[in-house]
Amino acid sequence: MPEVLGPVGGRQSGERTVRGVSASPDVVIIGAGMVGAACASYAARAGLTVTVVDRGPIVAGSTGAGEGNILVSDKEPGPELELALLSQRLWTELGEELDPASFELEPKGGLVVAETLDGLRSLYDLAIVQGARGVRTMAVDAESLPHYEPHLAPDLAGGVHYPQDLQVQPMLAAACLLRDARAHGAQVRTGVEVTGARRDSNGRLAALLTNVGPIPTESVVNATGTWGGEVSARLGAPVPVLPRRGFVLVTEPLPRLIRHKVYAAEYVANVASSEEGLETSAVVEGTDSGTVLIGASRERVGFDRTLSVPVLQRLAAQATRLFPMLASVSAIRAYRGFRPYCPDHLPVIGADPRVPGVYHACGHEGAGIGLSAATGHLIAAALAGKEPEIAVSAFSPLRFVEEAA
Ligand SMILES: Cc1cc2nc3c(=O)[nH]c(=O)nc-3n(C[C@H](O)[C@H](O)[C@H](O)COP(=O)(O)OP(=O)(O)OC[C@H]3O[C@@H](n4cnc5c(N)ncnc54)[C@H](O)[C@@H]3O)c2cc1C
């Protein structure tokens, strides 16, 4: 249960500091997943004193249970695409500044394929409008598909190549950005669960309440992904974030036969849909370690962790349709994770005027790895009182309040 949000000050008399946390950091970032790590890195680089807290170890949430695609290809024109383009640029810069091999940054590019001519026409239409927003696209006819992916099924209608799509290993990437934050003075404390917040007499945030004691601070960033709804309520500034389950099937290691992130045209529609029931579309990619990752399923079943063999069978069948050679390859494991889902599929990023001092950076659904760099950049700008690099109103936490009114 949330602790009382009473109008009292920061540190109360007799309260002790939390071990390993400086007396009153400029900002406490809640969540040591990919998004929290990016917020920490950019905020620390901006010269703020930063403390990151997580109730578990680092990458205990969705970051440790997903894939690491950084995609512009699956975004329709609109605020999410603008965020993705900014993120793509920032990830490329991070790759130049940090050690890209340490988080397996790979500019592998995406290849979206269509089975039918109608499907291909829709893909080309999307590519044209994305191109107008600055996405680089290349139409690929059926004859040229084998030049991109020699093992694709021979009867596909064609596709679109997206050279800007990148890939990282998400756990290593989050660890790398947390290391970068620490190199810029940030502290990272695990095993600290946020239970509430304390406000001053003006209603402004004064301290974060945790299982190990209060942390006085004037700013917190809610970077708790799928738990962003629960934590935002504890902070007194609720936003609606729900889990959307997804499975990934992992094959035995193979020679690097699949070069790009390859996915079927239906994937874009599935990403944008609000269906509660099961949706699957083929997403296949090779990795440096040789395993092939096969997704993607989406369903809203709460935090149910039960492994579903029928879902895995469907993923395997769809992947084999794209790459027939996978039929003779063994799957060695499967895992599941929960995408942080907001009803309008957009993340919540920025200050929450309902509780001055509270900022949100959560609800990125199936794109939190990709969008983390831009999110961290925008949050650091907001904390430092700077102009954001792109328009942020679509990500406002107040959009749900206005909808509900
Ligand atoms: C199957 C699958 C495939 C995916 N593939 C991709 C992909 O290819 N590309 C992509 O961009 N995205 C992908 N995603 C989505 C991506 O994984 C998430 O959007 C992203 O990991 C969210 O990161 P986060 O830092 O916001 O949240 P998380 O990684 O979940 O981190 C939140 C942290 O908050 C902590 N926390 C929660 N409550 C509290 C509390 N009360 N106090 C303190 N700490 C707390 C948790 O312990 C956790 O460590 C995929 C997801 C799934 C499930």
Tab-separated table of C-alpha atoms and ligand atoms in Angstrom:
chain	number	residue	atom	x	y	z
A	1	MET	CA	0.000	0.000	0.000
A	2	PRO	CA	1.242	3.533	-0.696
A	3	GLU	CA	2.541	5.458	2.257
A	4	VAL	CA	0.779	8.680	3.177
A	5	LEU	CA	1.350	11.592	0.829
A	6	GLY	CA	1.163	14.107	3.633
A	7	PRO	CA	2.123	17.772	3.362
A	8	VAL	CA	5.287	17.463	5.459
A	9	GLY	CA	8.887	18.380	4.618
A	10	GLY	CA	11.956	16.475	3.269
A	11	ARG	CA	14.008	14.809	6.000
A	12	GLN	CA	12.148	14.567	9.332
A	13	SER	CA	14.016	15.034	12.586
A	14	GLY	CA	15.633	11.792	13.729
A	15	GLU	CA	15.527	10.231	10.247
A	16	ARG	CA	18.794	8.745	9.038
A	17	THR	CA	20.206	8.786	5.554
A	18	VAL	CA	19.824	5.655	3.424
A	19	ARG	CA	23.147	3.775	3.228
A	20	GLY	CA	24.919	4.309	-0.068
A	21	VAL	CA	22.753	7.281	-1.061
A	22	SER	CA	24.038	10.851	-0.933
A	23	ALA	CA	22.126	13.127	1.433
A	24	SER	CA	19.840	14.809	-1.070
A	25	PRO	CA	20.456	13.974	-4.733
A	26	ASP	CA	19.106	16.339	-7.400
A	27	VAL	CA	17.112	13.437	-8.797
A	28	VAL	CA	16.262	9.868	-7.844
A	29	ILE	CA	15.557	7.569	-10.769
A	30	ILE	CA	13.300	4.665	-9.847
A	31	GLY	CA	14.071	1.603	-11.974
A	32	ALA	CA	17.391	0.189	-13.173
A	33	GLY	CA	16.095	-1.106	-16.491
A	34	MET	CA	17.006	0.243	-19.920
A	35	VAL	CA	14.947	3.419	-19.554
A	36	GLY	CA	16.159	4.228	-16.022
A	37	ALA	CA	19.742	3.598	-17.148
A	38	ALA	CA	19.402	6.003	-20.082
A	39	CYS	CA	17.777	8.658	-17.864
A	40	ALA	CA	20.614	8.242	-15.345
A	41	SER	CA	23.315	8.511	-17.976
A	42	TYR	CA	21.949	11.665	-19.624
A	43	ALA	CA	21.033	13.331	-16.307
A	44	ALA	CA	24.484	12.621	-14.822
A	45	ARG	CA	26.168	13.875	-18.004
A	46	ALA	CA	24.083	17.065	-17.630
A	47	GLY	CA	25.801	17.627	-14.281
A	48	LEU	CA	22.961	16.573	-11.959
A	49	THR	CA	23.582	14.455	-8.869
A	50	VAL	CA	21.754	11.227	-9.608
A	51	THR	CA	20.741	8.211	-7.550
A	52	VAL	CA	19.183	5.163	-9.222
A	53	VAL	CA	17.174	2.790	-7.035
A	54	ASP	CA	15.630	-0.550	-7.939
A	55	ARG	CA	13.779	-3.012	-5.751
A	56	GLY	CA	15.544	-5.915	-7.478
A	57	PRO	CA	18.950	-6.216	-9.071
A	58	ILE	CA	19.599	-4.228	-12.257
A	59	VAL	CA	17.606	-5.264	-15.380
A	60	ALA	CA	15.198	-7.242	-13.197
A	61	GLY	CA	12.185	-6.186	-15.274
A	62	SER	CA	11.271	-6.284	-18.966
A	63	THR	CA	14.776	-5.242	-20.016
A	64	GLY	CA	15.987	-8.654	-18.934
A	65	ALA	CA	13.215	-10.441	-20.812
A	66	GLY	CA	12.986	-8.906	-24.256
A	67	GLU	CA	14.951	-8.386	-27.430
A	68	GLY	CA	17.054	-5.383	-28.286
A	69	ASN	CA	15.825	-3.991	-31.567
A	70	ILE	CA	16.089	-0.262	-32.096
A	71	LEU	CA	13.575	0.205	-34.870
A	72	VAL	CA	12.319	3.014	-37.021
A	73	SER	CA	10.816	0.554	-39.522
A	74	ASP	CA	7.747	-0.404	-37.476
A	75	LYS	CA	6.691	3.158	-36.577
A	76	GLU	CA	3.999	4.984	-38.463
A	77	PRO	CA	4.464	8.755	-38.918
A	78	GLY	CA	3.605	10.562	-35.685
A	79	PRO	CA	5.117	11.310	-32.295
A	80	GLU	CA	6.519	7.797	-31.760
A	81	LEU	CA	8.395	7.888	-35.052
A	82	GLU	CA	9.899	11.291	-34.152
A	83	LEU	CA	11.001	9.796	-30.817
A	84	ALA	CA	12.409	6.735	-32.598
A	85	LEU	CA	14.377	8.867	-35.065
A	86	LEU	CA	15.884	10.907	-32.227
A	87	SER	CA	16.700	7.687	-30.382
A	88	GLN	CA	18.269	6.104	-33.431
A	89	ARG	CA	20.591	9.105	-33.753
A	90	LEU	CA	21.434	9.065	-30.030
A	91	TRP	CA	22.136	5.315	-30.002
A	92	THR	CA	24.502	5.823	-32.913
A	93	GLU	CA	26.265	8.576	-30.929
A	94	LEU	CA	26.401	6.364	-27.831
A	95	GLY	CA	27.989	3.686	-29.997
A	96	GLU	CA	30.708	6.188	-30.920
A	97	GLU	CA	31.251	7.423	-27.342
A	98	LEU	CA	31.014	4.158	-25.398
A	99	ASP	CA	32.375	0.710	-26.216
A	100	PRO	CA	29.753	-0.571	-28.725
A	101	ALA	CA	31.088	-4.135	-28.578
A	102	SER	CA	30.367	-4.200	-24.848
A	103	PHE	CA	26.628	-4.051	-25.557
A	104	GLU	CA	26.666	-5.744	-28.960
A	105	LEU	CA	25.494	-2.707	-30.912
A	106	GLU	CA	24.929	-3.920	-34.444
A	107	PRO	CA	23.678	-1.787	-37.353
A	108	LYS	CA	22.059	-4.849	-38.899
A	109	GLY	CA	19.140	-3.094	-40.635
A	110	GLY	CA	15.583	-4.331	-40.877
A	111	LEU	CA	13.895	-6.199	-43.707
A	112	VAL	CA	10.098	-6.231	-43.741
A	113	VAL	CA	8.607	-8.771	-46.133
A	114	ALA	CA	5.164	-9.295	-47.652
A	115	GLU	CA	3.614	-12.544	-48.792
A	116	THR	CA	1.163	-10.997	-51.255
A	117	LEU	CA	1.211	-8.127	-53.733
A	118	ASP	CA	-1.500	-6.353	-51.744
A	119	GLY	CA	0.668	-6.646	-48.650
A	120	LEU	CA	3.648	-5.331	-50.579
A	121	ARG	CA	1.673	-2.326	-51.820
A	122	SER	CA	0.771	-1.452	-48.198
A	123	LEU	CA	4.435	-1.793	-47.214
A	124	TYR	CA	5.499	0.551	-50.009
A	125	ASP	CA	2.786	3.057	-49.003
A	126	LEU	CA	4.063	3.047	-45.440
A	127	ALA	CA	7.667	3.410	-46.620
A	128	ILE	CA	6.725	6.494	-48.668
A	129	VAL	CA	5.167	8.334	-45.713
A	130	GLN	CA	8.003	7.256	-43.418
A	131	GLY	CA	10.494	8.476	-46.027
A	132	ALA	CA	8.858	11.904	-45.933
A	133	ARG	CA	9.676	12.026	-42.201
A	134	GLY	CA	13.347	11.179	-42.738
A	135	VAL	CA	13.347	7.373	-42.542
A	136	ARG	CA	15.674	5.766	-45.084
A	137	THR	CA	13.866	3.020	-46.998
A	138	MET	CA	14.656	0.843	-49.969
A	139	ALA	CA	12.020	-1.088	-51.928
A	140	VAL	CA	13.089	-4.698	-52.506
A	141	ASP	CA	11.415	-6.716	-55.244
A	142	ALA	CA	10.926	-10.467	-55.031
A	143	GLU	CA	13.966	-11.227	-57.198
A	144	SER	CA	16.236	-9.117	-54.991
A	145	LEU	CA	15.151	-10.599	-51.644
A	146	PRO	CA	17.795	-13.397	-51.747
A	147	HIS	CA	20.554	-10.759	-52.002
A	148	TYR	CA	19.457	-9.543	-48.582
A	149	GLU	CA	18.520	-12.888	-47.034
A	150	PRO	CA	19.548	-15.996	-49.039
A	151	HIS	CA	17.493	-18.370	-46.881
A	152	LEU	CA	14.115	-16.612	-47.184
A	153	ALA	CA	11.178	-18.566	-48.624
A	154	PRO	CA	11.321	-18.226	-52.434
A	155	ASP	CA	7.637	-17.295	-52.933
A	156	LEU	CA	7.479	-13.971	-51.048
A	157	ALA	CA	6.203	-10.910	-52.929
A	158	GLY	CA	8.974	-8.506	-51.880
A	159	GLY	CA	9.800	-6.179	-49.044
A	160	VAL	CA	11.328	-2.966	-47.769
A	161	HIS	CA	14.839	-2.604	-46.387
A	162	TYR	CA	15.397	-0.172	-43.484
A	163	PRO	CA	19.153	0.420	-43.092
A	164	GLN	CA	18.749	2.547	-39.935
A	165	ASP	CA	17.381	-0.275	-37.752
A	166	LEU	CA	19.890	-1.272	-35.061
A	167	GLN	CA	20.238	-3.980	-32.471
A	168	VAL	CA	21.739	-4.117	-28.972
A	169	GLN	CA	21.888	-6.740	-26.250
A	170	PRO	CA	19.501	-4.985	-23.839
A	171	MET	CA	20.917	-6.207	-20.525
A	172	LEU	CA	24.461	-5.282	-21.542
A	173	ALA	CA	23.261	-1.937	-22.912
A	174	ALA	CA	21.505	-1.037	-19.640
A	175	ALA	CA	24.569	-2.105	-17.645
A	176	CYS	CA	26.785	-0.015	-19.935
A	177	LEU	CA	24.664	3.128	-19.495
A	178	LEU	CA	24.525	2.606	-15.721
A	179	ARG	CA	28.322	2.345	-15.756
A	180	ASP	CA	28.451	5.549	-17.762
A	181	ALA	CA	26.135	7.245	-15.236
A	182	ARG	CA	28.373	6.107	-12.384
A	183	ALA	CA	31.432	7.398	-14.226
A	184	HIS	CA	29.630	10.769	-14.182
A	185	GLY	CA	29.022	10.561	-10.423
A	186	ALA	CA	25.682	8.690	-10.199
A	187	GLN	CA	24.953	6.156	-7.460
A	188	VAL	CA	23.081	2.928	-8.093
A	189	ARG	CA	21.335	1.203	-5.178
A	190	THR	CA	19.581	-2.134	-5.639
A	191	GLY	CA	17.182	-3.751	-3.168
A	192	VAL	CA	15.401	-0.439	-2.576
A	193	GLU	CA	11.644	-0.526	-3.093
A	194	VAL	CA	9.792	2.753	-3.474
A	195	THR	CA	6.689	2.737	-1.321
A	196	GLY	CA	5.501	6.345	-1.493
A	197	ALA	CA	6.431	9.995	-1.514
A	198	ARG	CA	6.389	12.856	0.917
A	199	ARG	CA	5.404	16.373	-0.121
A	200	ASP	CA	6.105	19.777	1.363
A	201	SER	CA	3.440	22.253	2.375
A	202	ASN	CA	3.178	23.476	-1.247
A	203	GLY	CA	2.449	19.978	-2.496
A	204	ARG	CA	5.903	19.644	-4.038
A	205	LEU	CA	7.852	16.418	-3.778
A	206	ALA	CA	10.184	16.483	-0.763
A	207	ALA	CA	11.281	12.889	-0.242
A	208	LEU	CA	10.915	9.432	-1.658
A	209	LEU	CA	9.770	6.799	0.833
A	210	THR	CA	11.410	3.400	0.516
A	211	ASN	CA	11.662	0.109	2.367
A	212	VAL	CA	15.053	1.189	3.684
A	213	GLY	CA	14.087	4.719	4.679
A	214	PRO	CA	13.276	8.083	3.109
A	215	ILE	CA	15.474	9.708	0.480
A	216	PRO	CA	15.084	13.496	0.478
A	217	THR	CA	15.023	14.842	-3.085
A	218	GLU	CA	13.088	17.383	-5.091
A	219	SER	CA	12.847	15.279	-8.253
A	220	VAL	CA	12.083	11.651	-9.048
A	221	VAL	CA	11.804	9.861	-12.371
A	222	ASN	CA	9.348	6.986	-12.534
A	223	ALA	CA	11.234	4.602	-14.865
A	224	THR	CA	9.557	1.443	-13.621
A	225	GLY	CA	8.299	0.144	-16.981
A	226	THR	CA	5.376	-2.249	-16.602
A	227	TRP	CA	5.100	-1.295	-12.901
A	228	GLY	CA	4.866	2.385	-13.861
A	229	GLY	CA	1.143	2.398	-13.067
A	230	GLU	CA	1.616	1.049	-9.558
A	231	VAL	CA	4.599	3.279	-8.752
A	232	SER	CA	2.962	6.404	-10.214
A	233	ALA	CA	-0.008	5.800	-7.893
A	234	ARG	CA	2.406	5.515	-4.957
A	235	LEU	CA	3.835	8.887	-5.980
A	236	GLY	CA	0.353	10.422	-6.086
A	237	ALA	CA	0.422	10.965	-9.875
A	238	PRO	CA	-1.154	7.869	-11.454
A	239	VAL	CA	-0.704	6.929	-15.116
A	240	PRO	CA	-2.229	3.805	-16.717
A	241	VAL	CA	0.438	1.230	-17.608
A	242	LEU	CA	-0.508	-2.428	-18.052
A	243	PRO	CA	1.418	-5.598	-18.934
A	244	ARG	CA	1.271	-7.014	-22.471
A	245	ARG	CA	2.864	-10.466	-22.498
A	246	GLY	CA	5.266	-11.626	-25.182
A	247	PHE	CA	7.204	-14.847	-25.797
A	248	VAL	CA	10.532	-15.336	-27.519
A	249	LEU	CA	11.671	-18.698	-28.851
A	250	VAL	CA	15.436	-19.294	-29.019
A	251	THR	CA	17.071	-21.821	-31.375
A	252	GLU	CA	20.268	-23.764	-31.025
A	253	PRO	CA	23.328	-21.785	-32.204
A	254	LEU	CA	23.758	-21.750	-35.992
A	255	PRO	CA	26.259	-20.169	-38.334
A	256	ARG	CA	25.150	-16.583	-39.047
A	257	LEU	CA	22.534	-17.400	-41.717
A	258	ILE	CA	20.080	-14.570	-40.966
A	259	ARG	CA	21.644	-11.145	-41.388
A	260	HIS	CA	18.865	-8.635	-40.720
A	261	LYS	CA	15.958	-8.294	-38.399
A	262	VAL	CA	13.347	-9.852	-40.681
A	263	TYR	CA	9.677	-9.545	-40.005
A	264	ALA	CA	6.346	-9.997	-41.712
A	265	ALA	CA	4.248	-7.026	-42.794
A	266	GLU	CA	1.490	-7.886	-40.257
A	267	TYR	CA	3.860	-7.095	-37.397
A	268	VAL	CA	3.330	-3.329	-37.820
A	269	ALA	CA	-0.458	-3.751	-37.498
A	270	ASN	CA	-0.059	-6.005	-34.434
A	271	VAL	CA	2.169	-3.482	-32.711
A	272	ALA	CA	-0.422	-0.753	-33.229
A	273	SER	CA	-3.449	-2.861	-32.266
A	274	SER	CA	-5.162	-2.706	-28.871
A	275	GLU	CA	-6.512	-6.276	-28.994
A	276	GLU	CA	-6.551	-8.044	-25.650
A	277	GLY	CA	-6.446	-11.487	-27.222
A	278	LEU	CA	-3.433	-13.261	-28.662
A	279	GLU	CA	-1.765	-11.754	-31.735
A	280	THR	CA	1.320	-13.182	-33.385
A	281	SER	CA	3.432	-12.246	-36.390
A	282	ALA	CA	6.772	-13.571	-37.546
A	283	VAL	CA	9.881	-11.732	-36.354
A	284	VAL	CA	13.159	-13.544	-36.913
A	285	GLU	CA	16.725	-12.498	-36.311
A	286	GLY	CA	20.153	-14.009	-35.932
A	287	THR	CA	22.454	-12.980	-33.101
A	288	ASP	CA	26.218	-12.776	-32.626
A	289	SER	CA	26.127	-15.867	-30.441
A	290	GLY	CA	24.511	-17.855	-33.273
A	291	THR	CA	21.092	-18.386	-31.722
A	292	VAL	CA	18.093	-17.246	-33.741
A	293	LEU	CA	15.440	-15.292	-31.829
A	294	ILE	CA	11.854	-15.855	-32.924
A	295	GLY	CA	8.923	-13.647	-31.893
A	296	ALA	CA	6.550	-11.973	-31.599
A	297	SER	CA	3.416	-12.583	-29.600
A	298	ARG	CA	1.254	-10.035	-27.840
A	299	GLU	CA	-1.580	-10.656	-25.374
A	300	ARG	CA	-3.001	-8.913	-22.356
A	301	VAL	CA	-3.232	-11.572	-19.653
A	302	GLY	CA	-1.939	-9.591	-16.671
A	303	PHE	CA	1.310	-10.879	-15.153
A	304	ASP	CA	0.538	-14.526	-15.966
A	305	ARG	CA	3.965	-16.185	-16.390
A	306	THR	CA	2.663	-19.551	-17.618
A	307	LEU	CA	4.593	-20.814	-20.634
A	308	SER	CA	2.156	-21.363	-23.515
A	309	VAL	CA	3.133	-24.166	-25.870
A	310	PRO	CA	0.410	-23.261	-28.449
A	311	VAL	CA	1.796	-19.710	-28.674
A	312	LEU	CA	5.327	-21.063	-29.158
A	313	GLN	CA	4.070	-23.470	-31.823
A	314	ARG	CA	2.469	-20.579	-33.665
A	315	LEU	CA	5.668	-18.537	-33.517
A	316	ALA	CA	7.693	-21.485	-34.803
A	317	ALA	CA	5.270	-22.112	-37.680
A	318	GLN	CA	5.293	-18.443	-38.745
A	319	ALA	CA	9.084	-18.252	-38.595
A	320	THR	CA	9.393	-21.434	-40.666
A	321	ARG	CA	7.082	-19.899	-43.259
A	322	LEU	CA	9.636	-17.080	-43.716
A	323	PHE	CA	12.746	-19.250	-43.339
A	324	PRO	CA	11.947	-22.870	-44.320
A	325	MET	CA	15.412	-24.040	-43.198
A	326	LEU	CA	14.346	-23.401	-39.567
A	327	ALA	CA	12.093	-26.465	-39.777
A	328	SER	CA	15.093	-28.697	-39.075
A	329	VAL	CA	16.555	-26.504	-36.322
A	330	SER	CA	15.953	-27.219	-32.613
A	331	ALA	CA	14.530	-24.660	-30.236
A	332	ILE	CA	16.543	-24.776	-27.009
A	333	ARG	CA	14.529	-22.470	-24.802
A	334	ALA	CA	11.798	-19.876	-24.623
A	335	TYR	CA	11.231	-16.937	-22.347
A	336	ARG	CA	8.505	-14.446	-21.709
A	337	GLY	CA	8.317	-10.833	-20.660
A	338	PHE	CA	5.752	-8.100	-20.115
A	339	ARG	CA	5.717	-5.047	-22.309
A	340	PRO	CA	4.678	-1.858	-20.483
A	341	TYR	CA	1.500	-0.995	-22.366
A	342	CYS	CA	-0.329	2.368	-22.358
A	343	PRO	CA	-3.833	2.494	-23.880
A	344	ASP	CA	-2.726	4.759	-26.754
A	345	HIS	CA	0.583	2.881	-27.315
A	346	LEU	CA	2.646	5.967	-26.530
A	347	PRO	CA	5.048	6.204	-23.598
A	348	VAL	CA	4.597	8.668	-20.757
A	349	ILE	CA	7.539	11.063	-20.694
A	350	GLY	CA	7.933	14.286	-18.763
A	351	ALA	CA	6.971	16.274	-15.693
A	352	ASP	CA	3.690	15.566	-13.943
A	353	PRO	CA	2.209	18.882	-12.800
A	354	ARG	CA	-0.085	17.092	-10.339
A	355	VAL	CA	2.924	16.531	-8.064
A	356	PRO	CA	5.688	19.026	-8.885
A	357	GLY	CA	8.995	17.157	-8.864
A	358	VAL	CA	7.569	13.911	-10.280
A	359	TYR	CA	8.645	12.941	-13.819
A	360	HIS	CA	7.574	9.853	-15.728
A	361	ALA	CA	9.583	7.777	-18.203
A	362	CYS	CA	7.551	4.601	-18.591
A	363	GLY	CA	5.010	2.776	-20.747
A	364	HIS	CA	7.190	2.200	-23.829
A	365	GLU	CA	5.496	-1.103	-24.645
A	366	GLY	CA	7.528	-3.130	-27.175
A	367	ALA	CA	9.974	-0.333	-27.961
A	368	GLY	CA	11.495	0.620	-24.613
A	369	ILE	CA	15.006	-0.456	-25.548
A	370	GLY	CA	14.928	1.490	-28.782
A	371	LEU	CA	13.226	4.565	-27.328
A	372	SER	CA	15.257	4.682	-24.113
A	373	ALA	CA	18.032	6.929	-25.421
A	374	ALA	CA	15.613	9.638	-26.590
A	375	THR	CA	13.599	9.279	-23.385
A	376	GLY	CA	16.708	9.759	-21.239
A	377	HIS	CA	17.716	12.743	-23.337
A	378	LEU	CA	14.269	14.381	-22.987
A	379	ILE	CA	14.105	13.691	-19.250
A	380	ALA	CA	17.569	15.187	-18.693
A	381	ALA	CA	16.519	18.286	-20.646
A	382	ALA	CA	13.322	18.601	-18.576
A	383	LEU	CA	15.252	18.201	-15.301
A	384	ALA	CA	17.765	20.822	-16.403
A	385	GLY	CA	15.014	23.213	-17.534
A	386	LYS	CA	16.087	23.027	-21.178
A	387	GLU	CA	13.960	22.967	-24.322
A	388	PRO	CA	13.228	19.419	-25.552
A	389	GLU	CA	14.678	18.487	-28.929
A	390	ILE	CA	11.301	17.262	-30.238
A	391	ALA	CA	7.671	18.032	-29.390
A	392	VAL	CA	6.667	16.143	-26.253
A	393	SER	CA	2.999	17.012	-25.713
A	394	ALA	CA	1.835	13.627	-27.077
A	395	PHE	CA	3.697	11.922	-24.215
A	396	SER	CA	2.191	14.074	-21.455
A	397	PRO	CA	0.985	12.249	-18.316
A	398	LEU	CA	-2.004	14.597	-18.284
A	399	ARG	CA	-3.461	13.154	-21.498
A	400	PHE	CA	-5.135	10.398	-19.463
A	401	VAL	CA	-6.522	12.845	-16.920
A	402	GLU	CA	-8.063	14.893	-19.711
A	403	GLU	CA	-9.498	11.738	-21.300
A	404	ALA	CA	-11.054	10.668	-18.022
A	405	ALA	CA	-12.588	14.120	-17.330
B	1	LIG	C1	9.177	-10.480	-25.624
B	1	LIG	C2	9.573	-9.037	-25.639
B	1	LIG	C3	10.361	-8.551	-26.680
B	1	LIG	C4	10.733	-7.213	-26.700
B	1	LIG	N1	11.531	-6.757	-27.717
B	1	LIG	C5	11.905	-5.460	-27.746
B	1	LIG	C6	12.745	-4.966	-28.779
B	1	LIG	O1	13.197	-5.706	-29.636
B	1	LIG	N2	13.047	-3.643	-28.788
B	1	LIG	C7	12.585	-2.779	-27.829
B	1	LIG	O2	12.863	-1.589	-27.916
B	1	LIG	N3	11.791	-3.225	-26.818
B	1	LIG	C8	11.448	-4.536	-26.753
B	1	LIG	N4	10.636	-4.983	-25.756
B	1	LIG	C9	10.127	-4.036	-24.781
B	1	LIG	C10	11.185	-3.659	-23.773
B	1	LIG	O3	11.724	-4.838	-23.196
B	1	LIG	C11	10.590	-2.734	-22.693
B	1	LIG	O4	9.866	-1.683	-23.289
B	1	LIG	C12	11.713	-2.144	-21.854
B	1	LIG	O5	12.539	-3.170	-21.345
B	1	LIG	C13	11.176	-1.316	-20.715
B	1	LIG	O6	12.286	-0.889	-19.977
B	1	LIG	P1	12.085	-0.098	-18.637
B	1	LIG	O7	13.423	0.301	-18.152
B	1	LIG	O8	11.046	0.950	-18.832
B	1	LIG	O9	11.406	-1.168	-17.655
B	1	LIG	P2	12.026	-2.429	-16.910
B	1	LIG	O10	13.164	-3.009	-17.628
B	1	LIG	O11	10.879	-3.325	-16.597
B	1	LIG	O12	12.597	-1.807	-15.572
B	1	LIG	C14	11.742	-1.356	-14.547
B	1	LIG	C15	12.446	-1.567	-13.230
B	1	LIG	O13	11.642	-0.958	-12.204
B	1	LIG	C16	11.830	-1.726	-11.025
B	1	LIG	N5	10.737	-1.446	-10.100
B	1	LIG	C17	9.428	-1.733	-10.253
B	1	LIG	N6	8.737	-1.318	-9.183
B	1	LIG	C18	9.624	-0.748	-8.331
B	1	LIG	C19	9.504	-0.112	-7.055
B	1	LIG	N7	8.330	0.008	-6.429
B	1	LIG	N8	10.635	0.359	-6.455
B	1	LIG	C20	11.852	0.246	-7.067
B	1	LIG	N9	11.994	-0.349	-8.280
B	1	LIG	C21	10.907	-0.821	-8.903
B	1	LIG	C22	11.863	-3.160	-11.539
B	1	LIG	O14	12.513	-4.022	-10.600
B	1	LIG	C23	12.610	-3.033	-12.858
B	1	LIG	O15	14.002	-3.332	-12.727
B	1	LIG	C24	10.290	-6.332	-25.677
B	1	LIG	C25	9.532	-6.829	-24.622
B	1	LIG	C26	9.174	-8.163	-24.593
B	1	LIG	C27	8.376	-8.660	-23.436
